[in-house]
XYZ file of C-alpha atoms in Angstrom:
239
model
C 60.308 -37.435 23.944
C 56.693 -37.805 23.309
C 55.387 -36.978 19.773
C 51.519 -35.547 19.107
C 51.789 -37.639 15.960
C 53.329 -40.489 14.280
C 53.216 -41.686 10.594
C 53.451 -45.183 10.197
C 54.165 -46.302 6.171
C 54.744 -50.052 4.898
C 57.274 -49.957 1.864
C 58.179 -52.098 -0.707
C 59.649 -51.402 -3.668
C 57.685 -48.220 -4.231
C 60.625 -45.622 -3.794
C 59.143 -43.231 -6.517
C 55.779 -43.171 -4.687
C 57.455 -43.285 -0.825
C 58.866 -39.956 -1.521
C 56.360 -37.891 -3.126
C 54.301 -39.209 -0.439
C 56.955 -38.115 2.450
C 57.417 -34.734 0.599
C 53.449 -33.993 0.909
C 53.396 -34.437 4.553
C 56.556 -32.380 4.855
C 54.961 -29.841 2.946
C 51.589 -29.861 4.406
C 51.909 -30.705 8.069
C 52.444 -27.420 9.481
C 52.542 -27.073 13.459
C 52.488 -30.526 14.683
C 55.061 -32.468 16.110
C 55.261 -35.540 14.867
C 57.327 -38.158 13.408
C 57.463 -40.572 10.606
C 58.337 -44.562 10.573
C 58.944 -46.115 7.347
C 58.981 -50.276 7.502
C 60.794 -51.611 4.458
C 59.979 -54.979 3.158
C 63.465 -56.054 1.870
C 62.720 -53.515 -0.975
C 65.122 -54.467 -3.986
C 64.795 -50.852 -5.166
C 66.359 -47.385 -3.982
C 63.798 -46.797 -0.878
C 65.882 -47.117 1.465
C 68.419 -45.045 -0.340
C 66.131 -42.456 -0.913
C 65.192 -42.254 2.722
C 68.495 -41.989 4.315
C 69.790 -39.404 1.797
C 66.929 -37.424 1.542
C 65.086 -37.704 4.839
C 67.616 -38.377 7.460
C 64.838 -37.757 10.595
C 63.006 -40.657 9.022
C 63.044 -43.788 11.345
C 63.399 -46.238 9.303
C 63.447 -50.392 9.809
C 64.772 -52.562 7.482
C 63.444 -56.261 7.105
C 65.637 -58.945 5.918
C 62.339 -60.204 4.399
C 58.992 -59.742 2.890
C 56.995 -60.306 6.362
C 53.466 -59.010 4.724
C 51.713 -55.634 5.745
C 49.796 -56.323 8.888
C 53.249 -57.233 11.001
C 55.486 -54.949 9.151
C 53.103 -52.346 10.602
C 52.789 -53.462 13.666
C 56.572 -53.313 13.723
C 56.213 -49.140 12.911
C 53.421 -48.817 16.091
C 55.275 -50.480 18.632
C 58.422 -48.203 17.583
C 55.899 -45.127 17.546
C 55.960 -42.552 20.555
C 52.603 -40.333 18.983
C 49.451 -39.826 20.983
C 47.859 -40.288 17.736
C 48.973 -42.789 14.885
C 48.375 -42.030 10.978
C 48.646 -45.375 9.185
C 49.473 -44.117 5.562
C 50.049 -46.151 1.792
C 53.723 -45.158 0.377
C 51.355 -44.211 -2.464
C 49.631 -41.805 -1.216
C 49.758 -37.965 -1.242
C 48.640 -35.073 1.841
C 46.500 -32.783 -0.034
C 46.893 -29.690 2.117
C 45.705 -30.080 5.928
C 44.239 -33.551 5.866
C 46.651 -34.265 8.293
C 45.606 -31.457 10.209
C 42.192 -31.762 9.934
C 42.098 -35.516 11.132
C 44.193 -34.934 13.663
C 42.387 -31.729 15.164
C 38.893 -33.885 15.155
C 40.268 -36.812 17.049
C 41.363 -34.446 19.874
C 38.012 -32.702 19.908
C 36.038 -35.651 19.986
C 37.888 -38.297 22.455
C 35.593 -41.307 21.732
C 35.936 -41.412 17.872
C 38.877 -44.544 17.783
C 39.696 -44.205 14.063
C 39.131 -41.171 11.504
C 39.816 -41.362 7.679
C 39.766 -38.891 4.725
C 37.920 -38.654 1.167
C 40.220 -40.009 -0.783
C 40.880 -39.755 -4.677
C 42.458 -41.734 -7.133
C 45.616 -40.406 -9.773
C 42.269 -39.526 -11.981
C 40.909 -37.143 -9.557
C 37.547 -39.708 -9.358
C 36.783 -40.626 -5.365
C 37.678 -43.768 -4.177
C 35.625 -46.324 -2.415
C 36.726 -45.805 1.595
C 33.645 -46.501 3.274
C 33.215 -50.221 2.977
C 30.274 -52.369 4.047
C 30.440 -53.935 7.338
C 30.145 -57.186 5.129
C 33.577 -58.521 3.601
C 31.837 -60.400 0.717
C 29.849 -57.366 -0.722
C 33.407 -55.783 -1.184
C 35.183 -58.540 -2.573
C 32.455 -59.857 -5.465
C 32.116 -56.496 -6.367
C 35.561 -55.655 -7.020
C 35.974 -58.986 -8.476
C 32.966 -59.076 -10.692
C 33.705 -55.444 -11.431
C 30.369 -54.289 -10.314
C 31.735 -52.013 -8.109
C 33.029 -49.783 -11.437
C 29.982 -49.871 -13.264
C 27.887 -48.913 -10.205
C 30.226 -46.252 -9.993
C 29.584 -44.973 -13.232
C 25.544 -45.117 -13.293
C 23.472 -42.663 -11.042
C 20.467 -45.070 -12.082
C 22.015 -48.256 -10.752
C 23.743 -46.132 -7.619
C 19.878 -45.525 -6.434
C 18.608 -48.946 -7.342
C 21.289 -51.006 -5.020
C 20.970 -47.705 -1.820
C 17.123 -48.563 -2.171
C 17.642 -52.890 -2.263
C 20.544 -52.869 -0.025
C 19.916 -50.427 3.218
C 23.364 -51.413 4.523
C 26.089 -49.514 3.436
C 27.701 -50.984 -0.191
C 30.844 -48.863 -0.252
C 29.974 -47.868 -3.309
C 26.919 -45.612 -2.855
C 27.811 -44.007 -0.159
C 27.456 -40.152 0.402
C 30.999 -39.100 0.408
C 30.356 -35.458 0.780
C 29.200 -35.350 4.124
C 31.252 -36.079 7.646
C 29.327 -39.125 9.413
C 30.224 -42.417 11.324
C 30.771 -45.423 9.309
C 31.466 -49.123 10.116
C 34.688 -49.730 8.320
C 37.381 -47.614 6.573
C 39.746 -48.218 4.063
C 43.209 -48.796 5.432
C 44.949 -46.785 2.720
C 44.930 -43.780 5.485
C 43.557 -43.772 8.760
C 43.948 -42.034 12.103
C 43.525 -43.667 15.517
C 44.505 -42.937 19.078
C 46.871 -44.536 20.802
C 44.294 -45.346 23.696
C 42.744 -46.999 20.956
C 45.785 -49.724 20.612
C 45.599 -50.036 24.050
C 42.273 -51.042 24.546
C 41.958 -52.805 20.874
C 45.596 -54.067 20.263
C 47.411 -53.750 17.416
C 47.101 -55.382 13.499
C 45.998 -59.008 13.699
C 49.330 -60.320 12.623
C 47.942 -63.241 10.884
C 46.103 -61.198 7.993
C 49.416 -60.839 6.153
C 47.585 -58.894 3.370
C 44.196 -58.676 3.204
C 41.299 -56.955 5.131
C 43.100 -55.817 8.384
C 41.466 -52.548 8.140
C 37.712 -54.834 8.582
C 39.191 -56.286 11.315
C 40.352 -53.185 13.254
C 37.252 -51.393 12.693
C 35.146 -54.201 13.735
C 37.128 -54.513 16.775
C 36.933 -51.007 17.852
C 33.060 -50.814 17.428
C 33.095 -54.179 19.576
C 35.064 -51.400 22.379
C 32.494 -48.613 21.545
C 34.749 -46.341 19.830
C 33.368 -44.260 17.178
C 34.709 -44.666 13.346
C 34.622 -41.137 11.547
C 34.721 -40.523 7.666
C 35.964 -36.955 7.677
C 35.360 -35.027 4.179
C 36.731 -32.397 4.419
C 40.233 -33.934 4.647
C 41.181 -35.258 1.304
C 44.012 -37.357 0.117
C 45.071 -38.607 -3.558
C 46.271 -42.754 -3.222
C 47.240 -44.456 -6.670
C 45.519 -47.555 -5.639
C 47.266 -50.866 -6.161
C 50.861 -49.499 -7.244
């Protein structure tokens, strides 16, 4: 039978996280059908456990091995039966209808590809989801840590919009609902006409900026990315 949604989550060894995170769709998800996939990564911890005691609907596939994220998801699509696919973090929370909310504004708006949420961190500060089209903006500033102090300085947030007309990531407008060039791949929704026309994760980006590469593929389509605001979501980035 087909589902309306599926909820595709990587794991490895992040069983504490995996099942809050399960619990706040559980909780939040209300009226539609949908179904969750859980890929572990040869987890050495309880996840697996957890899952089969505790959430016996959960699909779950077990690797023998660390593959890396990109085909260990891949491996949760091509097992998914939603006409829309969530790709969630295991450490992430559903902060009321995010799901809903996503989900809803796909349906009403059939050439958006991929929608995300505004997304906090475990401090309640927002998180950077909107990322600049270019790769090397995002990766020298998280490695120089520029992107924390720009964070922190309303002075230096107008000073970089004004020099830099492209989208940083970092001073981007997360209040309001707009399209965007790439989104973060700690939660996103996309359609499943989207894989067909797209594909799926490139497999070769074990870990890494898959979530660039989707997005830039689906503009190359002419699918529409959306950052949605008023769905919000808490991920504890980097557990």
């Amino acid at each position: 039978m087909k589902k309306q949604l599926s909820i595709c989550i990587v794991s490895f060894n992040v069983s504490n996280y995996l099942e809050k995170s399960i619990l706040s769709i559980k909780k939040n998800i209300n009226e539609i059908d949908y179904e969750i996939i859980v890929v572990d990564n040869n987890s050495n911890d309880d996840s697996v456990m957890i899952i089969r005691n505790k959430f016996p609907e959960v699909i779950i596939i077990e690797n023998k091995k660390n593959i890396g994220y990109a085909p260990a998801m891949n491996m949760a699509i091509k097992n998914s039966q939603g006409e829309f696919v969530l790709i969630l973090s295991p450490d992430t929370l559903i902060i009321e209808n995010a799901i809903q909310r996503m989900f809803y504004y796909m349906k009403n708006n059939p050439e958006v590809g991929i929608v995300g949420p505004k997304t906090f961190n475990g401090e309640g500060e927002i998180v950077t989801t909107c990322h600049s089209d270019n790769l090397w903006i995002f990766v020298l500033g998280e490695f120089f840590l520029i992107a924390s102090v720009v964070k922190n300085s309303k002075m230096l947030k107008v000073i970089i919009s004004n020099v830099f007309r492209i989208h940083t990531g970092v001073t981007n407008n997360y209040a309001m609902t707009r399209d965007v060039n790439v989104l973060d791949g700690g939660c996103y929704m996309f359609s499943r006409r989207l894989i067909d026309e797209v594909g799926l994760l490139d497999p070769t980006i074990a870990i890494g900026p898959d979530d660039y590469d989707i997005c830039k593929r689906a503009k190359l389509k002419g699918f529409r990315i959306v950052y949605l605001s008023e769905a919000e979501i808490i991920h504890y980035v980097g557990s």
